[in-house]
Structures are given as structure tokens and as C-alpha cells.
CSV table of C-alpha atoms in Angstrom, one decimal:
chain,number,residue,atom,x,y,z
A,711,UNK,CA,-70.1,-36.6,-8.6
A,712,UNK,CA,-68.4,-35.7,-5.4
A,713,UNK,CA,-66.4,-39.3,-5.0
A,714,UNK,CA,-64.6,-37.4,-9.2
A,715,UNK,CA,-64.3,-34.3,-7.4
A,716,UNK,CA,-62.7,-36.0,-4.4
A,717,UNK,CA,-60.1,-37.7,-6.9
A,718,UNK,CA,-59.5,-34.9,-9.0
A,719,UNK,CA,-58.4,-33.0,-5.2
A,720,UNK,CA,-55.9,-36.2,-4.7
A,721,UNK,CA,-54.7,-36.4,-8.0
A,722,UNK,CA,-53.4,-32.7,-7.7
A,723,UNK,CA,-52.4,-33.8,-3.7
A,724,UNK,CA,-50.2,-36.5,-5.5
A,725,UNK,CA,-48.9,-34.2,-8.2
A,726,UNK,CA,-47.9,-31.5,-5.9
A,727,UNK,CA,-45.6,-34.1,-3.5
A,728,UNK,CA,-44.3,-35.6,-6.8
A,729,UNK,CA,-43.2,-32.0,-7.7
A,730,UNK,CA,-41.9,-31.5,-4.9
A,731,UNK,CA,-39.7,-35.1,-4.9
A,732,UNK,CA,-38.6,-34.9,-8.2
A,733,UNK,CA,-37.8,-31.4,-8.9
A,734,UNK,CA,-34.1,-30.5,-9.9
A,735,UNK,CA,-31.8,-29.1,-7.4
A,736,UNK,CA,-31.2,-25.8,-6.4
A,737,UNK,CA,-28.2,-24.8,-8.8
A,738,UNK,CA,-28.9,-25.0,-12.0
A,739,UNK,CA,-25.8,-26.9,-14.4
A,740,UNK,CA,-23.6,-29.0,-12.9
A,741,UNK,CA,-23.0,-30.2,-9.3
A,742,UNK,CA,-19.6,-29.8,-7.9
A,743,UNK,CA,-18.8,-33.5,-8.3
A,744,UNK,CA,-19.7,-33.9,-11.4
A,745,UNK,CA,-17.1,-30.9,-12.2
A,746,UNK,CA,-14.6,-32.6,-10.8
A,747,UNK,CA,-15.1,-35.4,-12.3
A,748,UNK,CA,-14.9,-33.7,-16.2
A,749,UNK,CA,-11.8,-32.1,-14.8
A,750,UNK,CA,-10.1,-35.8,-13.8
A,751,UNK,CA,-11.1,-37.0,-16.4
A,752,UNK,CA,-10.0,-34.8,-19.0
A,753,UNK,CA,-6.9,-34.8,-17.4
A,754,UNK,CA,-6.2,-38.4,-17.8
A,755,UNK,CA,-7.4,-38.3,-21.3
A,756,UNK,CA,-4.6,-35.6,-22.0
A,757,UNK,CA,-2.4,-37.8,-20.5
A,758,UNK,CA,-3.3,-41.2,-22.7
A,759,UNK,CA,-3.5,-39.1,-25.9
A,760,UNK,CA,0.3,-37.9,-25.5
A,761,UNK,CA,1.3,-41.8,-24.5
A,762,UNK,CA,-0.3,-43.0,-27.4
A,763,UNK,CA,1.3,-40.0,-29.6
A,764,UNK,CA,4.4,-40.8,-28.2
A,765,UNK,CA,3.7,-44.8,-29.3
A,766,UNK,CA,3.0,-44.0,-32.8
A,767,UNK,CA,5.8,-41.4,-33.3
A,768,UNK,CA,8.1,-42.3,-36.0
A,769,UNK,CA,11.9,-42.7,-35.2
A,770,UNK,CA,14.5,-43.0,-37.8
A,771,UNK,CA,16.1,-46.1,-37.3
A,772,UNK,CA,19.8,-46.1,-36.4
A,773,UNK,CA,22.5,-46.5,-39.1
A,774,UNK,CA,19.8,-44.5,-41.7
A,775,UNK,CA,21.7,-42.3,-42.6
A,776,UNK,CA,25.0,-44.2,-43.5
A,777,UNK,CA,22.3,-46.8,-46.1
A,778,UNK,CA,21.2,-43.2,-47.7
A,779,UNK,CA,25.3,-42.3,-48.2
């Protein structure tokens, strides 16, 4: 019985320094990377979205108006 006790001591040894390895970081939400990240990157997606409105904009062709006349 003592060599179960003995592992049940360094199973909680080994939980304990896994704990301690994998636990999250101090601040919880986001770090300030990833922040700045979301904030480039939304930025560059405003960007695309108002190049590709601009590309699907419609334009009356020239001379439109004297075809209508």
C-alpha cells in the first residue's frame, strides 16, 4: 500500500507544477499585442471594404443623358 500512497503524493507533485506551467497569465482578456493587432487589422479591413465599395459603385456613363433626350 505505501508504493499507491507514494504515487498518489507524485501524482498531486506533478499536477501542482503542471498548474503552475500552464495557468493563464496574469491579466485576464487580451494581451496588448493581440489588441493591437484587432486594431490593424480592423483598420485595413475598413480600408478594403471602401476600395471595394468604391469598385462596385455605379457611374452613369457619359453621353446618358443626351440617349434619354
Amino acid at each position: 500500500m505505501a508504493s499507491r500512497v507514494n504515487a498518489k503524493i507524485e501524482k498531486r507533485k506533478r499536477n501542482r507544477e503542471n498548474m503552475r506551467k500552464f495557468k493563464k497569465g496574469g491579466r485576464r482578456g487580451t494581451s496588448r499585442k493581440k489588441m493591437m493587432r484587432k486594431m490593424q487589422s480592423s483598420a485595413a479591413r475598413q480600408i478594403e471594404n471602401e476600395f471595394i465599395a468604391k469598385c462596385f459603385m455605379t457611374v452613369p456613363p457619359p453621353n446618358a443623358d443626351d440617349e434619354k433626350a
